[in-house]
XYZ file of C-alpha atoms in Angstrom:
529
model
C 43.176 124.768 -49.645
C 43.578 126.688 -46.726
C 46.204 127.894 -44.521
C 46.182 128.081 -40.269
C 49.619 129.286 -38.825
C 51.487 127.990 -41.775
C 49.804 124.243 -41.642
C 47.667 123.452 -44.942
C 44.014 121.809 -44.651
C 43.264 119.720 -47.891
C 40.276 118.197 -48.582
C 39.020 115.017 -50.218
C 41.115 113.882 -53.237
C 40.662 110.702 -55.185
C 39.154 108.762 -52.591
C 42.230 110.076 -50.231
C 41.976 112.774 -47.954
C 44.854 115.049 -47.008
C 44.781 115.899 -43.469
C 46.840 119.024 -41.985
C 49.219 118.336 -39.115
C 46.649 119.650 -36.637
C 44.481 116.372 -36.862
C 46.884 114.353 -35.816
C 45.983 115.942 -31.987
C 42.826 114.320 -32.191
C 44.366 110.753 -33.162
C 44.728 107.686 -30.571
C 48.166 108.985 -30.477
C 50.161 109.601 -26.345
C 52.319 112.682 -27.500
C 52.835 115.270 -29.878
C 55.397 114.436 -31.789
C 57.867 117.000 -33.914
C 59.345 119.553 -31.934
C 57.042 118.799 -28.645
C 58.713 115.088 -28.575
C 59.002 113.374 -25.857
C 62.840 114.241 -24.418
C 62.608 110.403 -23.652
C 62.560 108.734 -26.638
C 64.784 105.976 -26.871
C 68.607 106.843 -28.364
C 68.296 106.865 -32.515
C 70.214 103.071 -34.109
C 73.083 103.901 -35.259
C 72.925 101.897 -38.472
C 70.408 101.096 -41.309
C 70.427 97.015 -41.486
C 68.259 96.556 -38.646
C 65.065 98.675 -39.561
C 61.896 98.485 -37.139
C 58.601 96.677 -37.573
C 56.821 99.682 -36.222
C 54.465 100.225 -40.280
C 54.291 97.226 -42.578
C 58.161 97.511 -44.447
C 55.905 97.079 -47.595
C 53.149 99.409 -47.117
C 53.275 102.059 -49.616
C 52.558 106.024 -47.151
C 51.587 109.264 -48.832
C 53.271 112.257 -47.305
C 52.798 115.952 -48.893
C 55.253 118.745 -48.186
C 54.648 121.858 -49.333
C 53.103 121.365 -53.051
C 55.174 118.224 -53.370
C 54.039 114.675 -52.591
C 56.101 111.805 -51.225
C 55.264 108.414 -51.375
C 57.763 106.330 -48.182
C 57.763 102.529 -47.619
C 57.122 101.486 -43.931
C 60.727 100.549 -44.194
C 61.632 103.449 -45.036
C 59.644 105.756 -41.964
C 60.708 102.684 -39.214
C 64.081 103.109 -40.332
C 64.808 106.588 -38.335
C 61.193 106.531 -35.826
C 59.617 107.242 -33.690
C 58.654 109.979 -35.848
C 55.861 112.201 -36.232
C 55.526 110.246 -39.842
C 55.878 106.779 -37.881
C 53.415 107.921 -35.108
C 50.636 109.429 -37.542
C 50.166 106.901 -39.956
C 50.511 104.075 -36.998
C 47.455 105.405 -35.598
C 46.015 105.421 -38.983
C 46.572 101.781 -38.957
C 45.258 101.521 -35.820
C 42.305 103.239 -36.465
C 41.445 101.578 -39.489
C 41.536 98.400 -37.856
C 39.239 99.218 -35.449
C 36.709 100.266 -37.053
C 37.384 97.125 -39.523
C 38.491 99.447 -42.016
C 40.602 98.542 -45.306
C 44.157 99.697 -44.623
C 44.683 100.586 -48.126
C 42.691 104.107 -47.568
C 45.441 105.570 -45.670
C 45.380 109.442 -45.320
C 47.753 111.909 -47.019
C 49.712 113.810 -44.698
C 49.925 117.127 -45.435
C 52.654 119.535 -44.125
C 53.237 122.811 -45.090
C 57.307 122.757 -45.090
C 59.716 123.110 -47.538
C 59.731 120.313 -50.270
C 63.161 121.089 -51.148
C 65.217 119.993 -47.596
C 62.337 117.249 -47.164
C 64.503 115.384 -50.556
C 67.135 115.018 -48.704
C 65.353 113.867 -45.447
C 63.869 111.054 -47.843
C 67.024 110.340 -49.182
C 68.356 110.220 -45.117
C 64.660 107.494 -44.994
C 65.908 105.491 -47.659
C 69.205 104.744 -46.461
C 71.504 107.173 -47.829
C 74.190 109.410 -46.039
C 72.745 112.699 -46.403
C 75.740 115.191 -45.903
C 75.333 119.471 -45.467
C 76.542 121.379 -47.861
C 77.061 124.840 -46.116
C 75.878 126.489 -43.197
C 72.214 127.562 -44.873
C 71.625 123.485 -45.473
C 72.668 122.640 -41.710
C 70.455 124.693 -39.920
C 67.545 123.874 -42.402
C 67.757 120.211 -42.108
C 68.996 120.394 -38.126
C 65.271 122.458 -38.096
C 63.657 119.769 -40.100
C 65.046 116.746 -37.950
C 63.991 118.286 -34.713
C 60.468 118.594 -36.248
C 59.432 115.337 -37.626
C 60.962 114.461 -34.601
C 63.777 112.182 -36.629
C 66.122 110.773 -34.084
C 68.733 109.399 -36.207
C 69.456 111.722 -38.163
C 69.520 114.030 -35.680
C 72.211 112.078 -33.774
C 73.946 112.850 -37.008
C 73.508 116.130 -37.429
C 74.932 116.219 -33.744
C 78.359 114.571 -35.026
C 78.806 116.424 -38.726
C 80.936 119.156 -39.060
C 81.201 122.114 -37.561
C 79.350 125.298 -40.384
C 79.822 128.581 -40.095
C 80.613 131.910 -42.358
C 83.448 134.053 -41.135
C 84.531 137.431 -43.002
C 81.915 135.772 -45.689
C 83.373 132.903 -46.373
C 82.257 129.325 -45.740
C 84.358 126.874 -43.498
C 83.573 123.765 -42.666
C 85.041 122.398 -39.389
C 85.668 119.190 -38.116
C 85.076 119.185 -34.323
C 88.091 117.138 -33.961
C 90.043 120.087 -34.603
C 89.501 121.636 -31.282
C 91.193 118.108 -30.338
C 94.298 119.701 -28.526
C 94.763 120.865 -25.399
C 94.151 124.431 -24.428
C 91.916 124.231 -28.063
C 88.479 123.682 -26.267
C 85.758 125.119 -24.617
C 86.726 127.383 -28.038
C 84.491 130.059 -29.102
C 82.454 127.436 -31.626
C 82.171 125.215 -28.737
C 80.717 127.764 -26.395
C 78.453 129.882 -29.223
C 77.533 127.159 -32.348
C 77.829 123.377 -30.225
C 76.165 124.297 -27.345
C 73.109 125.523 -29.844
C 73.199 122.780 -32.606
C 75.343 119.672 -30.247
C 72.622 119.764 -26.701
C 70.103 117.501 -27.685
C 68.741 118.222 -24.028
C 68.241 122.101 -24.571
C 67.334 122.509 -28.592
C 66.306 125.477 -28.924
C 67.171 126.764 -25.660
C 65.702 129.803 -24.420
C 62.501 129.012 -26.271
C 58.879 127.736 -24.924
C 58.103 125.707 -27.408
C 54.735 124.855 -25.675
C 51.721 125.167 -28.369
C 54.649 125.523 -31.223
C 53.033 124.549 -34.828
C 57.179 124.811 -36.820
C 60.705 125.985 -35.145
C 61.911 128.823 -35.066
C 63.545 130.431 -38.376
C 67.358 129.848 -37.762
C 70.345 131.876 -39.438
C 73.395 130.486 -39.649
C 76.432 130.648 -37.985
C 78.387 133.398 -38.793
C 81.395 135.657 -37.311
C 81.599 138.560 -40.131
C 83.803 141.103 -38.171
C 86.843 138.527 -38.641
C 89.329 137.545 -41.258
C 88.947 134.465 -43.142
C 91.970 134.620 -44.512
C 93.486 134.728 -40.966
C 91.067 132.102 -39.889
C 92.578 129.779 -42.924
C 95.811 129.881 -41.510
C 95.140 129.468 -38.341
C 92.659 126.539 -39.980
C 95.762 125.353 -42.149
C 97.711 125.078 -38.483
C 95.789 123.281 -36.539
C 95.715 120.645 -38.911
C 99.237 120.669 -38.453
C 100.833 122.077 -41.113
C 103.948 124.621 -40.903
C 102.949 128.462 -41.491
C 105.479 130.360 -42.796
C 104.785 134.146 -40.888
C 105.817 137.071 -42.434
C 106.479 139.582 -39.939
C 105.612 140.834 -36.629
C 101.954 142.542 -38.545
C 101.716 139.280 -39.361
C 102.196 137.553 -36.314
C 100.189 139.815 -34.183
C 97.110 138.921 -36.661
C 97.442 135.868 -36.432
C 97.493 136.369 -32.661
C 94.595 138.349 -32.158
C 92.278 135.697 -33.704
C 93.316 133.010 -31.647
C 92.612 135.384 -28.585
C 88.779 136.021 -30.334
C 88.371 132.553 -30.883
C 89.969 131.348 -27.656
C 92.248 128.527 -28.732
C 94.674 129.418 -26.040
C 96.649 126.394 -27.209
C 97.253 127.438 -30.687
C 98.044 131.018 -28.925
C 100.956 129.405 -27.117
C 102.578 128.127 -29.742
C 102.610 131.625 -32.094
C 103.978 133.395 -29.358
C 107.632 135.295 -30.303
C 109.769 132.334 -28.533
C 113.217 130.559 -28.796
C 114.377 127.172 -27.129
C 117.523 126.465 -27.396
C 120.322 124.260 -25.003
C 122.920 126.358 -23.385
C 126.066 123.420 -23.439
C 127.618 126.777 -21.379
C 125.816 125.731 -18.352
C 124.334 122.237 -19.869
C 120.739 123.299 -19.097
C 117.744 124.071 -22.001
C 116.380 127.454 -21.748
C 113.395 129.003 -23.322
C 113.569 133.363 -24.002
C 109.741 134.865 -23.787
C 108.832 138.452 -23.347
C 107.380 139.417 -20.255
C 104.051 140.617 -21.358
C 103.954 136.902 -22.891
C 104.696 135.131 -19.776
C 101.510 133.221 -18.254
C 101.074 132.400 -14.555
C 100.490 128.485 -14.770
C 103.642 127.838 -16.550
C 105.722 129.604 -13.908
C 107.996 127.294 -12.025
C 111.369 127.714 -9.516
C 113.466 124.689 -9.374
C 116.686 124.976 -7.224
C 120.466 125.640 -8.696
C 122.289 122.615 -7.244
C 125.525 123.765 -7.826
C 124.915 127.501 -5.702
C 126.807 127.490 -3.155
C 125.692 128.530 0.527
C 125.853 132.107 2.075
C 128.484 133.525 3.530
C 128.666 133.005 7.045
C 129.538 135.809 9.216
C 130.368 136.403 13.459
C 128.231 139.307 13.042
C 125.802 137.827 11.304
C 122.323 136.295 13.217
C 122.342 131.639 12.714
C 119.733 131.638 9.242
C 118.641 128.273 8.437
C 117.136 129.380 4.897
C 114.849 126.537 3.366
C 116.053 123.695 0.661
C 116.638 124.140 -3.017
C 116.036 127.739 -2.666
C 118.173 129.124 -4.295
C 117.898 128.995 -7.903
C 116.071 130.174 -11.030
C 112.500 131.168 -12.115
C 111.626 128.393 -15.347
C 109.164 128.303 -17.470
C 106.634 125.709 -19.395
C 103.958 126.649 -21.946
C 101.096 125.580 -20.820
C 99.526 123.222 -22.646
C 102.196 123.296 -25.561
C 105.601 121.885 -23.177
C 105.465 118.316 -21.545
C 108.573 119.918 -19.669
C 110.004 123.664 -17.938
C 112.984 125.385 -19.459
C 115.441 127.873 -17.361
C 113.827 131.190 -18.925
C 115.351 134.070 -19.917
C 113.057 137.389 -19.779
C 113.017 139.295 -22.158
C 112.007 143.683 -21.778
C 111.591 145.747 -23.974
C 109.601 149.250 -25.218
C 112.340 151.075 -22.593
C 111.210 150.702 -19.418
C 114.010 150.207 -17.500
C 116.783 152.293 -16.144
C 119.701 150.740 -14.719
C 121.243 152.146 -11.916
C 124.691 151.231 -12.208
C 126.558 152.675 -8.781
C 123.434 150.704 -6.301
C 123.467 147.858 -9.507
C 119.322 148.389 -9.356
C 116.678 148.367 -12.137
C 114.258 150.564 -11.952
C 111.323 150.091 -13.402
C 108.131 152.211 -15.568
C 104.831 152.320 -16.973
C 103.254 148.619 -18.444
C 106.987 147.114 -17.531
C 106.840 147.974 -13.910
C 102.768 146.795 -13.940
C 104.408 143.076 -14.836
C 107.307 142.870 -13.657
C 105.227 143.627 -10.058
C 102.790 140.993 -11.006
C 105.255 138.403 -12.028
C 107.294 138.693 -8.534
C 103.606 138.260 -6.716
C 103.104 134.722 -8.794
C 106.852 133.601 -8.524
C 106.339 134.295 -4.427
C 102.841 132.240 -4.506
C 104.681 129.694 -6.010
C 107.158 129.812 -3.342
C 104.260 129.657 -0.809
C 105.340 133.146 0.486
C 102.630 135.346 2.038
C 101.016 137.682 -0.890
C 98.559 139.608 -0.884
C 96.238 138.569 -2.896
C 94.811 135.252 -4.066
C 96.620 133.117 -7.118
C 93.372 134.001 -9.950
C 94.391 138.096 -9.207
C 97.516 138.347 -9.482
C 98.453 138.696 -13.513
C 95.183 140.579 -13.410
C 96.315 143.480 -11.008
C 99.713 144.466 -10.244
C 100.858 144.015 -5.915
C 97.692 144.557 -3.904
C 94.487 146.219 -4.937
C 94.958 148.746 -2.490
C 98.193 149.202 -3.358
C 100.343 151.112 -6.524
C 101.742 148.473 -9.032
C 105.000 148.093 -7.792
C 107.933 145.920 -7.244
C 108.265 147.172 -3.822
C 104.991 145.574 -2.630
C 105.850 142.326 -3.236
C 107.822 139.493 -0.876
C 110.298 139.227 -3.650
C 112.007 142.909 -3.878
C 112.520 146.765 -3.288
C 110.755 149.405 -5.585
C 113.849 149.263 -7.301
C 115.198 145.970 -8.475
C 118.532 144.336 -8.063
C 120.608 142.546 -10.456
C 123.730 141.465 -11.413
C 125.831 142.055 -14.815
C 128.904 139.362 -14.462
C 131.300 138.496 -17.292
C 129.174 136.324 -19.376
C 127.082 139.529 -18.993
C 127.128 140.894 -22.490
C 126.344 144.706 -23.418
C 125.150 146.532 -26.578
C 125.744 150.531 -25.308
C 125.278 153.469 -27.511
C 125.062 151.030 -30.487
C 128.752 149.977 -29.440
C 129.660 146.692 -28.061
C 130.649 147.660 -24.814
C 134.310 145.956 -23.834
C 134.721 146.462 -20.291
C 137.096 144.657 -18.669
C 136.231 142.408 -14.959
C 139.083 142.001 -13.798
C 139.809 139.263 -10.786
C 137.309 138.771 -7.887
C 138.270 141.036 -4.322
C 137.300 139.948 -0.941
C 137.833 142.874 0.589
C 135.284 145.099 -1.622
C 132.442 142.337 -0.458
C 129.666 145.074 0.622
C 131.826 148.546 -1.205
C 129.523 150.190 -3.084
C 132.378 149.210 -6.208
C 131.015 145.749 -5.679
C 127.746 145.863 -6.228
C 128.015 147.225 -9.811
C 127.670 143.514 -10.281
C 126.211 142.877 -7.545
C 124.680 142.488 -4.108
C 126.794 141.423 -1.160
C 124.241 139.072 -0.306
C 124.690 137.690 -3.822
C 125.266 133.949 -2.658
C 127.306 132.096 -5.068
C 128.064 134.627 -7.434
C 131.337 135.648 -7.847
C 131.594 139.645 -6.853
C 133.893 141.455 -8.859
C 134.436 144.885 -9.798
C 133.476 146.232 -13.829
C 135.454 149.029 -15.864
C 134.125 150.999 -17.619
C 135.632 151.908 -21.267
C 137.963 154.516 -20.435
C 139.600 152.353 -17.111
C 137.805 153.900 -14.214
C 135.973 152.406 -11.114
C 132.336 152.816 -11.171
C 132.307 154.032 -7.718
C 130.274 155.400 -4.887
C 129.158 158.806 -5.483
C 128.407 158.387 -8.930
C 124.225 157.977 -8.572
C 123.995 159.886 -12.414
C 125.751 157.118 -14.076
C 122.337 155.258 -15.215
C 121.935 153.299 -18.176
C 118.101 153.332 -20.362
C 117.826 149.545 -20.913
C 116.241 149.339 -24.420
C 115.697 145.960 -24.436
C 117.491 143.214 -21.993
C 117.311 139.838 -21.556
C 117.811 138.746 -17.596
C 117.996 135.005 -16.119
C 114.968 135.353 -12.430
C 117.569 134.095 -9.412
C 115.743 133.178 -6.339
C 118.116 133.651 -3.617
C 118.197 134.232 0.325
C 118.263 137.543 1.794
C 118.981 139.132 4.960
C 117.948 142.423 4.544
C 114.462 141.465 3.706
C 111.366 140.012 6.036
C 110.342 137.234 3.743
C 114.109 135.616 4.040
C 114.221 135.816 0.414
C 114.518 138.248 -3.343
C 114.513 137.796 -7.132
C 117.493 139.026 -8.614
C 117.978 139.930 -12.626
C 120.988 138.269 -14.201
C 121.675 139.968 -16.794
C 122.584 138.032 -20.154
C 122.663 140.323 -23.200
C 121.177 144.034 -22.872
C 121.105 146.899 -25.448
C 120.920 150.340 -23.674
C 121.998 153.575 -23.684
C 123.873 156.069 -21.548
C 123.117 158.966 -23.155
C 120.212 160.555 -25.215
C 122.292 161.016 -28.226
C 122.666 157.029 -28.567
C 119.322 156.707 -28.090
C 118.681 159.488 -31.327
C 121.521 158.337 -32.699
C 119.116 154.906 -33.819
C 116.055 156.423 -34.592
C 114.818 156.231 -37.981
C 112.955 158.384 -40.322
C 109.555 158.026 -41.827
C 108.915 156.102 -44.754
C 108.491 159.275 -47.460
């Protein structure tokens, strides 16, 4: 036998001719089969019970694949047709009928492909269900099913599991595993599935005109990710719980969730706490600042809030309805309703100025709080400096530095409130400051700003004493705390002092702070060893 571009041409043997795939082009077929099949081919049959009479069911047709000769009945070939085999032998029968020749002299069809793969294809034609064993087996079946134009096998492979190697380990992933909201589209649907699940774009980007064989396909693989971590992600996707050992373990899981674009699973893995606050009669969610997403933010009116106090010197002001409230949050793709947000801000990025009751932010914390305020302003339909889609990517306007002062809801230093319910740990010890009863005469004074501000409507205005019994008063700007970690509620309220008429205030829930560097040094740990 001689080969031409991988397709052999055989001589006659034992009264039966062996012809190559190329010889079929001279036959009276309407179009070239194989990967050059007509895209408008009829949809594949779903069942084996109704075999069309394309070829005589009882007749046997010889097909040589590589070095092995296969004999398949007309029923087997017709069970997945129209295909290259059915069209080739139809032409032979038609030619014999036109020449009035015995149809028993059917020439052997020779194709230079892998006979091992064709054994599984012949089992498929004989009515058995063939399941790919691994990624390598899948791509061989996929390429040859396209090459032979077997519509039913192609349809079956489109619906097969995803076969992929990650970190050197083979995985077989059911497609329905990614059916949960937020987990699709993902790495697999945007990569594997586009190539192997798009019937109209088989071998995308390849000019198939004149091709004699399909291109070689490398089984999908992701060698640079951890197989153990991915196995744990699959374990979670199947609905089983997973014991997260520590924050390093959580970070590994989140890193691969983001790599594979499993956004719904990522939200479930984020460190959070959901509880019902019986004192406030509200459900709360505690979340870190860096984990907040703009799509989960909402502002819910506080019906228990009191209206702002009227003053003879103040101009008349009619605030919009439901403008006094708290920021709520629902994790995207996970939570079906929103909870009152308790925002955790860490990394020692906050300085609390006690004399003015303002929070000054630094580094990434400043940019993140600025982005958060921009999003809240957008939810309130306040004018912002740029579209919502860019807010969580940049802090404030692109021409301005990231600062809360560049948002409609705050100055550069953010107002905050410390009330009798705030828990404070100062320099490693619980701070037992005394809070006297409200003093209406001190409204608007610097002392009153310790626990809030003169515009803190609905919040009791109180003075808070230090541990030495002296009241924090004016002229003590040097009294500054560095907040190591803090949990805050975000209160949206009316404000006469701002152009937008609205401001966002941080209400302290729990603070871990230090007043002097000695307090910080006392909590330092020595390096291991």
